[in-house]
């Protein structure tokens, strides 16, 4: 029963990444190499963030919300944006379109995040004798992170790769990218500042990911249209 629960949670956590790759044109254009490169960049970015967090943040004695500490975390979190910039603009890719490039980068980014932050807790905790919903919720959170990562990659590609985008959309693109990039700090405030329980936070992440995906899709479609 414990292994069955583990496999169910693992499929919920990592399965959508494989389904997304197989169900979209990414598999047809063989973009797996791009996703792997993006995953490696994510791991390097995570190492830099870890060093910065250990250097600049103080160990808190309580689990309360500290605005100064969270502001530092948010600023350090923008290292992810720098990593996405490198993955989108500096890595060599196969001859794929901008549409497929940002999806492949976002997919690799989200998969590396799930492996780094969820695989070990899943292996240790989901095989326990006592059933808990926490690991199912972590799987749902990984799905929300997948959508948010692809949305952020789409917005980043519009910022750095799309030159002739409508000027009226530029502030909206930057604002949406800022919201997605600071989602970890937003959810931290909901948990520690407002006292939200984990299921409510995950529900918020799922809802926000769908909203940001829709907005990103609309912005990307608007920038794809030829200017009048």
mmCIF file with all atom_site columns, C-alpha atoms in Angstrom:
data_model
loop_
_atom_site.group_PDB
_atom_site.id
_atom_site.type_symbol
_atom_site.label_atom_id
_atom_site.label_alt_id
_atom_site.label_comp_id
_atom_site.label_asym_id
_atom_site.label_entity_id
_atom_site.label_seq_id
_atom_site.pdbx_PDB_ins_code
_atom_site.Cartn_x
_atom_site.Cartn_y
_atom_site.Cartn_z
_atom_site.occupancy
_atom_site.B_iso_or_equiv
_atom_site.pdbx_formal_charge
_atom_site.auth_seq_id
_atom_site.auth_comp_id
_atom_site.auth_asym_id
_atom_site.auth_atom_id
_atom_site.pdbx_PDB_model_num
ATOM 1   C CA . UNK A 1 1   ? 0.000  0.000  0.000   1.00 0.00 ? 1   UNK A CA 1
ATOM 2   C CA . UNK A 1 2   ? 2.862  2.371  0.843   1.00 0.00 ? 2   UNK A CA 1
ATOM 3   C CA . UNK A 1 3   ? 4.614  1.798  -2.509  1.00 0.00 ? 3   UNK A CA 1
ATOM 4   C CA . UNK A 1 4   ? 1.283  2.164  -4.301  1.00 0.00 ? 4   UNK A CA 1
ATOM 5   C CA . UNK A 1 5   ? 0.802  5.553  -2.621  1.00 0.00 ? 5   UNK A CA 1
ATOM 6   C CA . UNK A 1 6   ? 4.368  6.535  -3.535  1.00 0.00 ? 6   UNK A CA 1
ATOM 7   C CA . UNK A 1 7   ? 3.907  5.626  -7.204  1.00 0.00 ? 7   UNK A CA 1
ATOM 8   C CA . UNK A 1 8   ? 0.585  7.471  -7.368  1.00 0.00 ? 8   UNK A CA 1
ATOM 9   C CA . UNK A 1 9   ? 2.169  10.612 -5.930  1.00 0.00 ? 9   UNK A CA 1
ATOM 10  C CA . UNK A 1 10  ? 5.216  10.267 -8.196  1.00 0.00 ? 10  UNK A CA 1
ATOM 11  C CA . UNK A 1 11  ? 3.022  9.970  -11.289 1.00 0.00 ? 11  UNK A CA 1
ATOM 12  C CA . UNK A 1 12  ? 1.009  12.991 -10.186 1.00 0.00 ? 12  UNK A CA 1
ATOM 13  C CA . UNK A 1 13  ? 4.214  14.977 -9.602  1.00 0.00 ? 13  UNK A CA 1
ATOM 14  C CA . UNK A 1 14  ? 6.300  14.023 -12.651 1.00 0.00 ? 14  UNK A CA 1
ATOM 15  C CA . UNK A 1 15  ? 3.784  12.513 -15.070 1.00 0.00 ? 15  UNK A CA 1
ATOM 16  C CA . UNK A 1 16  ? 2.359  15.804 -16.423 1.00 0.00 ? 16  UNK A CA 1
ATOM 17  C CA . UNK A 1 17  ? 5.831  16.814 -17.637 1.00 0.00 ? 17  UNK A CA 1
ATOM 18  C CA . UNK A 1 18  ? 6.063  13.676 -19.781 1.00 0.00 ? 18  UNK A CA 1
ATOM 19  C CA . UNK A 1 19  ? 2.471  14.071 -20.948 1.00 0.00 ? 19  UNK A CA 1
ATOM 20  C CA . UNK A 1 20  ? 3.080  17.694 -21.943 1.00 0.00 ? 20  UNK A CA 1
ATOM 21  C CA . UNK A 1 21  ? 6.176  16.731 -23.932 1.00 0.00 ? 21  UNK A CA 1
ATOM 22  C CA . UNK A 1 22  ? 4.424  13.851 -25.693 1.00 0.00 ? 22  UNK A CA 1
ATOM 23  C CA . UNK A 1 23  ? 1.113  15.597 -26.361 1.00 0.00 ? 23  UNK A CA 1
ATOM 24  C CA . UNK A 1 24  ? 2.591  18.777 -27.857 1.00 0.00 ? 24  UNK A CA 1
ATOM 25  C CA . UNK A 1 25  ? 4.751  19.300 -30.960 1.00 0.00 ? 25  UNK A CA 1
ATOM 26  C CA . UNK A 1 26  ? 7.820  19.309 -28.710 1.00 0.00 ? 26  UNK A CA 1
ATOM 27  C CA . UNK A 1 27  ? 8.249  15.571 -29.227 1.00 0.00 ? 27  UNK A CA 1
ATOM 28  C CA . UNK A 1 28  ? 7.870  15.916 -32.993 1.00 0.00 ? 28  UNK A CA 1
ATOM 29  C CA . UNK A 1 29  ? 10.634 18.536 -33.180 1.00 0.00 ? 29  UNK A CA 1
ATOM 30  C CA . UNK A 1 30  ? 12.937 16.573 -30.844 1.00 0.00 ? 30  UNK A CA 1
ATOM 31  C CA . UNK A 1 31  ? 13.385 19.367 -28.307 1.00 0.00 ? 31  UNK A CA 1
ATOM 32  C CA . UNK A 1 32  ? 14.445 17.037 -25.498 1.00 0.00 ? 32  UNK A CA 1
ATOM 33  C CA . UNK A 1 33  ? 18.016 18.339 -25.713 1.00 0.00 ? 33  UNK A CA 1
ATOM 34  C CA . UNK A 1 34  ? 16.778 21.893 -25.134 1.00 0.00 ? 34  UNK A CA 1
ATOM 35  C CA . UNK A 1 35  ? 14.807 20.787 -22.068 1.00 0.00 ? 35  UNK A CA 1
ATOM 36  C CA . UNK A 1 36  ? 17.831 18.944 -20.666 1.00 0.00 ? 36  UNK A CA 1
ATOM 37  C CA . UNK A 1 37  ? 20.038 22.018 -21.159 1.00 0.00 ? 37  UNK A CA 1
ATOM 38  C CA . UNK A 1 38  ? 17.432 24.183 -19.428 1.00 0.00 ? 38  UNK A CA 1
ATOM 39  C CA . UNK A 1 39  ? 17.314 21.705 -16.531 1.00 0.00 ? 39  UNK A CA 1
ATOM 40  C CA . UNK A 1 40  ? 21.101 21.930 -16.154 1.00 0.00 ? 40  UNK A CA 1
ATOM 41  C CA . UNK A 1 41  ? 20.908 25.735 -16.163 1.00 0.00 ? 41  UNK A CA 1
ATOM 42  C CA . UNK A 1 42  ? 18.207 25.526 -13.475 1.00 0.00 ? 42  UNK A CA 1
ATOM 43  C CA . UNK A 1 43  ? 20.457 23.380 -11.275 1.00 0.00 ? 43  UNK A CA 1
ATOM 44  C CA . UNK A 1 44  ? 23.265 25.927 -11.639 1.00 0.00 ? 44  UNK A CA 1
ATOM 45  C CA . UNK A 1 45  ? 20.844 28.738 -10.878 1.00 0.00 ? 45  UNK A CA 1
ATOM 46  C CA . UNK A 1 46  ? 19.559 26.889 -7.808  1.00 0.00 ? 46  UNK A CA 1
ATOM 47  C CA . UNK A 1 47  ? 23.145 26.497 -6.557  1.00 0.00 ? 47  UNK A CA 1
ATOM 48  C CA . UNK A 1 48  ? 23.770 30.245 -6.922  1.00 0.00 ? 48  UNK A CA 1
ATOM 49  C CA . UNK A 1 49  ? 20.502 30.995 -5.101  1.00 0.00 ? 49  UNK A CA 1
ATOM 50  C CA . UNK A 1 50  ? 21.425 28.597 -2.309  1.00 0.00 ? 50  UNK A CA 1
ATOM 51  C CA . UNK A 1 51  ? 24.772 30.347 -1.809  1.00 0.00 ? 51  UNK A CA 1
ATOM 52  C CA . UNK A 1 52  ? 23.073 33.770 -1.789  1.00 0.00 ? 52  UNK A CA 1
ATOM 53  C CA . UNK A 1 53  ? 20.400 32.631 0.677   1.00 0.00 ? 53  UNK A CA 1
ATOM 54  C CA . UNK A 1 54  ? 23.026 31.162 3.001   1.00 0.00 ? 54  UNK A CA 1
ATOM 55  C CA . UNK A 1 55  ? 25.104 34.342 2.766   1.00 0.00 ? 55  UNK A CA 1
ATOM 56  C CA . UNK A 1 56  ? 22.514 37.071 3.159   1.00 0.00 ? 56  UNK A CA 1
ATOM 57  C CA . UNK A 1 57  ? 19.621 35.542 5.117   1.00 0.00 ? 57  UNK A CA 1
ATOM 58  C CA . UNK A 1 58  ? 19.585 35.058 8.847   1.00 0.00 ? 58  UNK A CA 1
ATOM 59  C CA . UNK A 1 59  ? 18.240 31.935 10.484  1.00 0.00 ? 59  UNK A CA 1
ATOM 60  C CA . UNK A 1 60  ? 14.893 32.825 12.034  1.00 0.00 ? 60  UNK A CA 1
ATOM 61  C CA . UNK A 1 61  ? 13.970 31.399 15.428  1.00 0.00 ? 61  UNK A CA 1
ATOM 62  C CA . UNK A 1 62  ? 10.259 31.418 14.608  1.00 0.00 ? 62  UNK A CA 1
ATOM 63  C CA . UNK A 1 63  ? 8.240  30.552 11.535  1.00 0.00 ? 63  UNK A CA 1
ATOM 64  C CA . UNK A 1 64  ? 6.597  33.968 11.284  1.00 0.00 ? 64  UNK A CA 1
ATOM 65  C CA . UNK A 1 65  ? 6.583  36.259 8.277   1.00 0.00 ? 65  UNK A CA 1
ATOM 66  C CA . UNK A 1 66  ? 9.565  38.631 8.219   1.00 0.00 ? 66  UNK A CA 1
ATOM 67  C CA . UNK A 1 67  ? 9.070  41.336 5.529   1.00 0.00 ? 67  UNK A CA 1
ATOM 68  C CA . UNK A 1 68  ? 12.781 42.151 5.311   1.00 0.00 ? 68  UNK A CA 1
ATOM 69  C CA . UNK A 1 69  ? 13.793 38.504 4.934   1.00 0.00 ? 69  UNK A CA 1
ATOM 70  C CA . UNK A 1 70  ? 11.057 37.851 2.401   1.00 0.00 ? 70  UNK A CA 1
ATOM 71  C CA . UNK A 1 71  ? 12.096 40.915 0.383   1.00 0.00 ? 71  UNK A CA 1
ATOM 72  C CA . UNK A 1 72  ? 15.629 39.554 0.234   1.00 0.00 ? 72  UNK A CA 1
ATOM 73  C CA . UNK A 1 73  ? 14.267 36.165 -0.838  1.00 0.00 ? 73  UNK A CA 1
ATOM 74  C CA . UNK A 1 74  ? 12.228 37.834 -3.589  1.00 0.00 ? 74  UNK A CA 1
ATOM 75  C CA . UNK A 1 75  ? 15.270 39.721 -4.859  1.00 0.00 ? 75  UNK A CA 1
ATOM 76  C CA . UNK A 1 76  ? 17.381 36.575 -4.778  1.00 0.00 ? 76  UNK A CA 1
ATOM 77  C CA . UNK A 1 77  ? 14.544 34.780 -6.551  1.00 0.00 ? 77  UNK A CA 1
ATOM 78  C CA . UNK A 1 78  ? 15.083 36.995 -9.578  1.00 0.00 ? 78  UNK A CA 1
ATOM 79  C CA . UNK A 1 79  ? 18.246 34.969 -10.197 1.00 0.00 ? 79  UNK A CA 1
ATOM 80  C CA . UNK A 1 80  ? 15.791 32.548 -11.814 1.00 0.00 ? 80  UNK A CA 1
ATOM 81  C CA . UNK A 1 81  ? 14.977 35.245 -14.352 1.00 0.00 ? 81  UNK A CA 1
ATOM 82  C CA . UNK A 1 82  ? 18.689 35.603 -15.133 1.00 0.00 ? 82  UNK A CA 1
ATOM 83  C CA . UNK A 1 83  ? 18.908 31.839 -15.548 1.00 0.00 ? 83  UNK A CA 1
ATOM 84  C CA . UNK A 1 84  ? 15.950 31.841 -17.929 1.00 0.00 ? 84  UNK A CA 1
ATOM 85  C CA . UNK A 1 85  ? 17.585 34.647 -19.894 1.00 0.00 ? 85  UNK A CA 1
ATOM 86  C CA . UNK A 1 86  ? 20.711 32.528 -20.282 1.00 0.00 ? 86  UNK A CA 1
ATOM 87  C CA . UNK A 1 87  ? 18.697 29.427 -21.240 1.00 0.00 ? 87  UNK A CA 1
ATOM 88  C CA . UNK A 1 88  ? 16.651 31.291 -23.849 1.00 0.00 ? 88  UNK A CA 1
ATOM 89  C CA . UNK A 1 89  ? 19.311 33.492 -25.425 1.00 0.00 ? 89  UNK A CA 1
ATOM 90  C CA . UNK A 1 90  ? 22.760 32.013 -24.818 1.00 0.00 ? 90  UNK A CA 1
ATOM 91  C CA . UNK A 1 91  ? 22.310 28.272 -25.188 1.00 0.00 ? 91  UNK A CA 1
ATOM 92  C CA . UNK A 1 92  ? 22.564 26.721 -28.632 1.00 0.00 ? 92  UNK A CA 1
ATOM 93  C CA . UNK A 1 93  ? 19.277 25.180 -29.715 1.00 0.00 ? 93  UNK A CA 1
ATOM 94  C CA . UNK A 1 94  ? 18.171 23.085 -32.624 1.00 0.00 ? 94  UNK A CA 1
ATOM 95  C CA . UNK A 1 95  ? 16.476 24.885 -35.461 1.00 0.00 ? 95  UNK A CA 1
ATOM 96  C CA . UNK A 1 96  ? 13.176 25.306 -33.605 1.00 0.00 ? 96  UNK A CA 1
ATOM 97  C CA . UNK A 1 97  ? 10.757 28.189 -33.514 1.00 0.00 ? 97  UNK A CA 1
ATOM 98  C CA . UNK A 1 98  ? 10.437 30.656 -30.667 1.00 0.00 ? 98  UNK A CA 1
ATOM 99  C CA . UNK A 1 99  ? 7.107  29.036 -29.785 1.00 0.00 ? 99  UNK A CA 1
ATOM 100 C CA . UNK A 1 100 ? 8.696  25.629 -29.231 1.00 0.00 ? 100 UNK A CA 1
ATOM 101 C CA . UNK A 1 101 ? 11.851 27.021 -27.640 1.00 0.00 ? 101 UNK A CA 1
ATOM 102 C CA . UNK A 1 102 ? 10.150 28.682 -24.684 1.00 0.00 ? 102 UNK A CA 1
ATOM 103 C CA . UNK A 1 103 ? 7.985  25.608 -24.080 1.00 0.00 ? 103 UNK A CA 1
ATOM 104 C CA . UNK A 1 104 ? 11.009 23.303 -24.071 1.00 0.00 ? 104 UNK A CA 1
ATOM 105 C CA . UNK A 1 105 ? 12.930 25.607 -21.742 1.00 0.00 ? 105 UNK A CA 1
ATOM 106 C CA . UNK A 1 106 ? 9.965  26.016 -19.384 1.00 0.00 ? 106 UNK A CA 1
ATOM 107 C CA . UNK A 1 107 ? 9.361  22.269 -19.334 1.00 0.00 ? 107 UNK A CA 1
ATOM 108 C CA . UNK A 1 108 ? 12.976 21.466 -18.483 1.00 0.00 ? 108 UNK A CA 1
ATOM 109 C CA . UNK A 1 109 ? 12.994 24.223 -15.864 1.00 0.00 ? 109 UNK A CA 1
ATOM 110 C CA . UNK A 1 110 ? 9.870  22.895 -14.134 1.00 0.00 ? 110 UNK A CA 1
ATOM 111 C CA . UNK A 1 111 ? 11.023 19.265 -14.257 1.00 0.00 ? 111 UNK A CA 1
ATOM 112 C CA . UNK A 1 112 ? 14.371 20.130 -12.655 1.00 0.00 ? 112 UNK A CA 1
ATOM 113 C CA . UNK A 1 113 ? 12.543 22.089 -9.940  1.00 0.00 ? 113 UNK A CA 1
ATOM 114 C CA . UNK A 1 114 ? 10.291 19.136 -9.171  1.00 0.00 ? 114 UNK A CA 1
ATOM 115 C CA . UNK A 1 115 ? 13.211 16.699 -9.009  1.00 0.00 ? 115 UNK A CA 1
ATOM 116 C CA . UNK A 1 116 ? 15.269 18.999 -6.793  1.00 0.00 ? 116 UNK A CA 1
ATOM 117 C CA . UNK A 1 117 ? 12.550 19.978 -4.333  1.00 0.00 ? 117 UNK A CA 1
ATOM 118 C CA . UNK A 1 118 ? 10.067 17.098 -4.342  1.00 0.00 ? 118 UNK A CA 1
ATOM 119 C CA . UNK A 1 119 ? 11.734 13.799 -5.227  1.00 0.00 ? 119 UNK A CA 1
ATOM 120 C CA . UNK A 1 120 ? 13.564 13.253 -1.919  1.00 0.00 ? 120 UNK A CA 1
ATOM 121 C CA . UNK A 1 121 ? 10.595 14.243 0.326   1.00 0.00 ? 121 UNK A CA 1
ATOM 122 C CA . UNK A 1 122 ? 8.362  12.056 -1.827  1.00 0.00 ? 122 UNK A CA 1
ATOM 123 C CA . UNK A 1 123 ? 10.677 9.049  -1.559  1.00 0.00 ? 123 UNK A CA 1
ATOM 124 C CA . UNK A 1 124 ? 11.089 9.415  2.195   1.00 0.00 ? 124 UNK A CA 1
ATOM 125 C CA . UNK A 1 125 ? 7.572  10.485 3.170   1.00 0.00 ? 125 UNK A CA 1
ATOM 126 C CA . UNK A 1 126 ? 5.142  8.912  0.697   1.00 0.00 ? 126 UNK A CA 1
ATOM 127 C CA . UNK A 1 127 ? 6.358  5.405  1.585   1.00 0.00 ? 127 UNK A CA 1
ATOM 128 C CA . UNK A 1 128 ? 5.455  5.922  5.245   1.00 0.00 ? 128 UNK A CA 1
ATOM 129 C CA . UNK A 1 129 ? 2.956  3.729  7.001   1.00 0.00 ? 129 UNK A CA 1
ATOM 130 C CA . UNK A 1 130 ? 0.548  6.584  7.704   1.00 0.00 ? 130 UNK A CA 1
ATOM 131 C CA . UNK A 1 131 ? -1.426 7.988  4.771   1.00 0.00 ? 131 UNK A CA 1
ATOM 132 C CA . UNK A 1 132 ? -1.234 11.742 4.305   1.00 0.00 ? 132 UNK A CA 1
ATOM 133 C CA . UNK A 1 133 ? -2.587 14.132 1.713   1.00 0.00 ? 133 UNK A CA 1
ATOM 134 C CA . UNK A 1 134 ? 0.543  16.290 1.814   1.00 0.00 ? 134 UNK A CA 1
ATOM 135 C CA . UNK A 1 135 ? 2.318  14.464 -1.003  1.00 0.00 ? 135 UNK A CA 1
ATOM 136 C CA . UNK A 1 136 ? -0.737 14.520 -3.239  1.00 0.00 ? 136 UNK A CA 1
ATOM 137 C CA . UNK A 1 137 ? -0.896 18.258 -2.633  1.00 0.00 ? 137 UNK A CA 1
ATOM 138 C CA . UNK A 1 138 ? 2.802  18.512 -3.464  1.00 0.00 ? 138 UNK A CA 1
ATOM 139 C CA . UNK A 1 139 ? 2.050  16.781 -6.762  1.00 0.00 ? 139 UNK A CA 1
ATOM 140 C CA . UNK A 1 140 ? -0.671 19.297 -7.515  1.00 0.00 ? 140 UNK A CA 1
ATOM 141 C CA . UNK A 1 141 ? 1.748  22.073 -6.555  1.00 0.00 ? 141 UNK A CA 1
ATOM 142 C CA . UNK A 1 142 ? 4.268  20.647 -9.041  1.00 0.00 ? 142 UNK A CA 1
ATOM 143 C CA . UNK A 1 143 ? 1.602  20.843 -11.758 1.00 0.00 ? 143 UNK A CA 1
ATOM 144 C CA . UNK A 1 144 ? 0.954  24.490 -10.914 1.00 0.00 ? 144 UNK A CA 1
ATOM 145 C CA . UNK A 1 145 ? 4.699  25.125 -11.025 1.00 0.00 ? 145 UNK A CA 1
ATOM 146 C CA . UNK A 1 146 ? 4.869  23.502 -14.470 1.00 0.00 ? 146 UNK A CA 1
ATOM 147 C CA . UNK A 1 147 ? 2.248  25.902 -15.814 1.00 0.00 ? 147 UNK A CA 1
ATOM 148 C CA . UNK A 1 148 ? 3.874  28.902 -14.120 1.00 0.00 ? 148 UNK A CA 1
ATOM 149 C CA . UNK A 1 149 ? 7.339  27.976 -15.439 1.00 0.00 ? 149 UNK A CA 1
ATOM 150 C CA . UNK A 1 150 ? 6.113  27.714 -19.025 1.00 0.00 ? 150 UNK A CA 1
ATOM 151 C CA . UNK A 1 151 ? 4.191  30.982 -18.605 1.00 0.00 ? 151 UNK A CA 1
ATOM 152 C CA . UNK A 1 152 ? 7.302  32.744 -17.285 1.00 0.00 ? 152 UNK A CA 1
ATOM 153 C CA . UNK A 1 153 ? 9.373  31.328 -20.141 1.00 0.00 ? 153 UNK A CA 1
ATOM 154 C CA . UNK A 1 154 ? 6.763  32.595 -22.617 1.00 0.00 ? 154 UNK A CA 1
ATOM 155 C CA . UNK A 1 155 ? 6.807  36.075 -21.094 1.00 0.00 ? 155 UNK A CA 1
ATOM 156 C CA . UNK A 1 156 ? 10.617 36.059 -20.982 1.00 0.00 ? 156 UNK A CA 1
ATOM 157 C CA . UNK A 1 157 ? 10.776 35.104 -24.656 1.00 0.00 ? 157 UNK A CA 1
ATOM 158 C CA . UNK A 1 158 ? 8.518  38.035 -25.481 1.00 0.00 ? 158 UNK A CA 1
ATOM 159 C CA . UNK A 1 159 ? 10.788 40.365 -23.486 1.00 0.00 ? 159 UNK A CA 1
ATOM 160 C CA . UNK A 1 160 ? 14.118 39.212 -24.887 1.00 0.00 ? 160 UNK A CA 1
ATOM 161 C CA . UNK A 1 161 ? 13.429 37.482 -28.196 1.00 0.00 ? 161 UNK A CA 1
ATOM 162 C CA . UNK A 1 162 ? 10.453 39.329 -29.646 1.00 0.00 ? 162 UNK A CA 1
ATOM 163 C CA . UNK A 1 163 ? 11.594 42.683 -31.008 1.00 0.00 ? 163 UNK A CA 1
ATOM 164 C CA . UNK A 1 164 ? 8.507  44.022 -32.780 1.00 0.00 ? 164 UNK A CA 1
ATOM 165 C CA . UNK A 1 165 ? 5.933  43.614 -30.034 1.00 0.00 ? 165 UNK A CA 1
ATOM 166 C CA . UNK A 1 166 ? 3.182  46.243 -29.566 1.00 0.00 ? 166 UNK A CA 1
ATOM 167 C CA . UNK A 1 167 ? 4.371  48.990 -27.227 1.00 0.00 ? 167 UNK A CA 1
ATOM 168 C CA . UNK A 1 168 ? 1.059  49.045 -25.378 1.00 0.00 ? 168 UNK A CA 1
ATOM 169 C CA . UNK A 1 169 ? 1.614  45.439 -24.261 1.00 0.00 ? 169 UNK A CA 1
ATOM 170 C CA . UNK A 1 170 ? 5.157  45.910 -22.940 1.00 0.00 ? 170 UNK A CA 1
ATOM 171 C CA . UNK A 1 171 ? 4.127  47.116 -19.422 1.00 0.00 ? 171 UNK A CA 1
ATOM 172 C CA . UNK A 1 172 ? 1.621  44.248 -19.133 1.00 0.00 ? 172 UNK A CA 1
ATOM 173 C CA . UNK A 1 173 ? 4.272  41.695 -20.145 1.00 0.00 ? 173 UNK A CA 1
ATOM 174 C CA . UNK A 1 174 ? 6.739  43.007 -17.567 1.00 0.00 ? 174 UNK A CA 1
ATOM 175 C CA . UNK A 1 175 ? 4.062  43.158 -14.855 1.00 0.00 ? 175 UNK A CA 1
ATOM 176 C CA . UNK A 1 176 ? 2.944  39.568 -15.485 1.00 0.00 ? 176 UNK A CA 1
ATOM 177 C CA . UNK A 1 177 ? 6.547  38.346 -15.544 1.00 0.00 ? 177 UNK A CA 1
ATOM 178 C CA . UNK A 1 178 ? 7.154  40.093 -12.220 1.00 0.00 ? 178 UNK A CA 1
ATOM 179 C CA . UNK A 1 179 ? 4.097  38.452 -10.658 1.00 0.00 ? 179 UNK A CA 1
ATOM 180 C CA . UNK A 1 180 ? 5.105  34.975 -11.799 1.00 0.00 ? 180 UNK A CA 1
ATOM 181 C CA . UNK A 1 181 ? 8.733  35.484 -10.732 1.00 0.00 ? 181 UNK A CA 1
ATOM 182 C CA . UNK A 1 182 ? 7.666  36.517 -7.221  1.00 0.00 ? 182 UNK A CA 1
ATOM 183 C CA . UNK A 1 183 ? 5.134  33.718 -6.714  1.00 0.00 ? 183 UNK A CA 1
ATOM 184 C CA . UNK A 1 184 ? 7.317  31.946 -4.097  1.00 0.00 ? 184 UNK A CA 1
ATOM 185 C CA . UNK A 1 185 ? 7.304  35.105 -1.977  1.00 0.00 ? 185 UNK A CA 1
ATOM 186 C CA . UNK A 1 186 ? 3.554  35.538 -2.478  1.00 0.00 ? 186 UNK A CA 1
ATOM 187 C CA . UNK A 1 187 ? 2.809  31.994 -1.337  1.00 0.00 ? 187 UNK A CA 1
ATOM 188 C CA . UNK A 1 188 ? 5.221  32.409 1.594   1.00 0.00 ? 188 UNK A CA 1
ATOM 189 C CA . UNK A 1 189 ? 3.258  35.471 2.709   1.00 0.00 ? 189 UNK A CA 1
ATOM 190 C CA . UNK A 1 190 ? -0.009 33.554 2.426   1.00 0.00 ? 190 UNK A CA 1
ATOM 191 C CA . UNK A 1 191 ? 1.351  30.735 4.601   1.00 0.00 ? 191 UNK A CA 1
ATOM 192 C CA . UNK A 1 192 ? 3.269  32.704 7.211   1.00 0.00 ? 192 UNK A CA 1
ATOM 193 C CA . UNK A 1 193 ? 1.679  36.126 7.103   1.00 0.00 ? 193 UNK A CA 1
ATOM 194 C CA . UNK A 1 194 ? -1.971 35.201 6.700   1.00 0.00 ? 194 UNK A CA 1
ATOM 195 C CA . UNK A 1 195 ? -1.793 31.708 8.186   1.00 0.00 ? 195 UNK A CA 1
ATOM 196 C CA . UNK A 1 196 ? -3.218 29.862 5.171   1.00 0.00 ? 196 UNK A CA 1
ATOM 197 C CA . UNK A 1 197 ? -3.088 26.072 5.353   1.00 0.00 ? 197 UNK A CA 1
ATOM 198 C CA . UNK A 1 198 ? -1.246 24.106 2.682   1.00 0.00 ? 198 UNK A CA 1
ATOM 199 C CA . UNK A 1 199 ? -4.373 22.940 0.763   1.00 0.00 ? 199 UNK A CA 1
ATOM 200 C CA . UNK A 1 200 ? -5.616 26.528 0.453   1.00 0.00 ? 200 UNK A CA 1
ATOM 201 C CA . UNK A 1 201 ? -2.194 27.703 -0.757  1.00 0.00 ? 201 UNK A CA 1
ATOM 202 C CA . UNK A 1 202 ? -2.065 24.937 -3.365  1.00 0.00 ? 202 UNK A CA 1
ATOM 203 C CA . UNK A 1 203 ? -5.553 25.891 -4.545  1.00 0.00 ? 203 UNK A CA 1
ATOM 204 C CA . UNK A 1 204 ? -4.389 29.483 -4.905  1.00 0.00 ? 204 UNK A CA 1
ATOM 205 C CA . UNK A 1 205 ? -1.327 28.346 -6.882  1.00 0.00 ? 205 UNK A CA 1
ATOM 206 C CA . UNK A 1 206 ? -3.442 26.222 -9.210  1.00 0.00 ? 206 UNK A CA 1
ATOM 207 C CA . UNK A 1 207 ? -5.898 29.054 -9.836  1.00 0.00 ? 207 UNK A CA 1
ATOM 208 C CA . UNK A 1 208 ? -3.126 31.619 -10.333 1.00 0.00 ? 208 UNK A CA 1
ATOM 209 C CA . UNK A 1 209 ? -1.233 29.334 -12.702 1.00 0.00 ? 209 UNK A CA 1
ATOM 210 C CA . UNK A 1 210 ? -4.297 28.930 -14.928 1.00 0.00 ? 210 UNK A CA 1
ATOM 211 C CA . UNK A 1 211 ? -4.940 32.681 -14.943 1.00 0.00 ? 211 UNK A CA 1
ATOM 212 C CA . UNK A 1 212 ? -1.317 33.512 -15.765 1.00 0.00 ? 212 UNK A CA 1
ATOM 213 C CA . UNK A 1 213 ? -1.237 30.816 -18.457 1.00 0.00 ? 213 UNK A CA 1
ATOM 214 C CA . UNK A 1 214 ? -4.306 32.325 -20.100 1.00 0.00 ? 214 UNK A CA 1
ATOM 215 C CA . UNK A 1 215 ? -2.872 35.860 -19.921 1.00 0.00 ? 215 UNK A CA 1
ATOM 216 C CA . UNK A 1 216 ? 0.509  34.711 -21.239 1.00 0.00 ? 216 UNK A CA 1
ATOM 217 C CA . UNK A 1 217 ? -1.160 32.873 -24.094 1.00 0.00 ? 217 UNK A CA 1
ATOM 218 C CA . UNK A 1 218 ? -3.183 35.956 -25.013 1.00 0.00 ? 218 UNK A CA 1
ATOM 219 C CA . UNK A 1 219 ? -0.086 38.178 -24.867 1.00 0.00 ? 219 UNK A CA 1
ATOM 220 C CA . UNK A 1 220 ? 1.962  35.739 -26.932 1.00 0.00 ? 220 UNK A CA 1
ATOM 221 C CA . UNK A 1 221 ? -0.808 35.470 -29.522 1.00 0.00 ? 221 UNK A CA 1
ATOM 222 C CA . UNK A 1 222 ? -1.150 39.268 -29.687 1.00 0.00 ? 222 UNK A CA 1
ATOM 223 C CA . UNK A 1 223 ? 2.593  39.679 -30.248 1.00 0.00 ? 223 UNK A CA 1
ATOM 224 C CA . UNK A 1 224 ? 2.544  37.014 -32.976 1.00 0.00 ? 224 UNK A CA 1
ATOM 225 C CA . UNK A 1 225 ? 0.048  38.941 -35.059 1.00 0.00 ? 225 UNK A CA 1
ATOM 226 C CA . UNK A 1 226 ? 1.597  41.128 -37.769 1.00 0.00 ? 226 UNK A CA 1
ATOM 227 C CA . UNK A 1 227 ? 1.556  44.812 -36.877 1.00 0.00 ? 227 UNK A CA 1
ATOM 228 C CA . UNK A 1 228 ? -0.747 47.013 -38.889 1.00 0.00 ? 228 UNK A CA 1
#
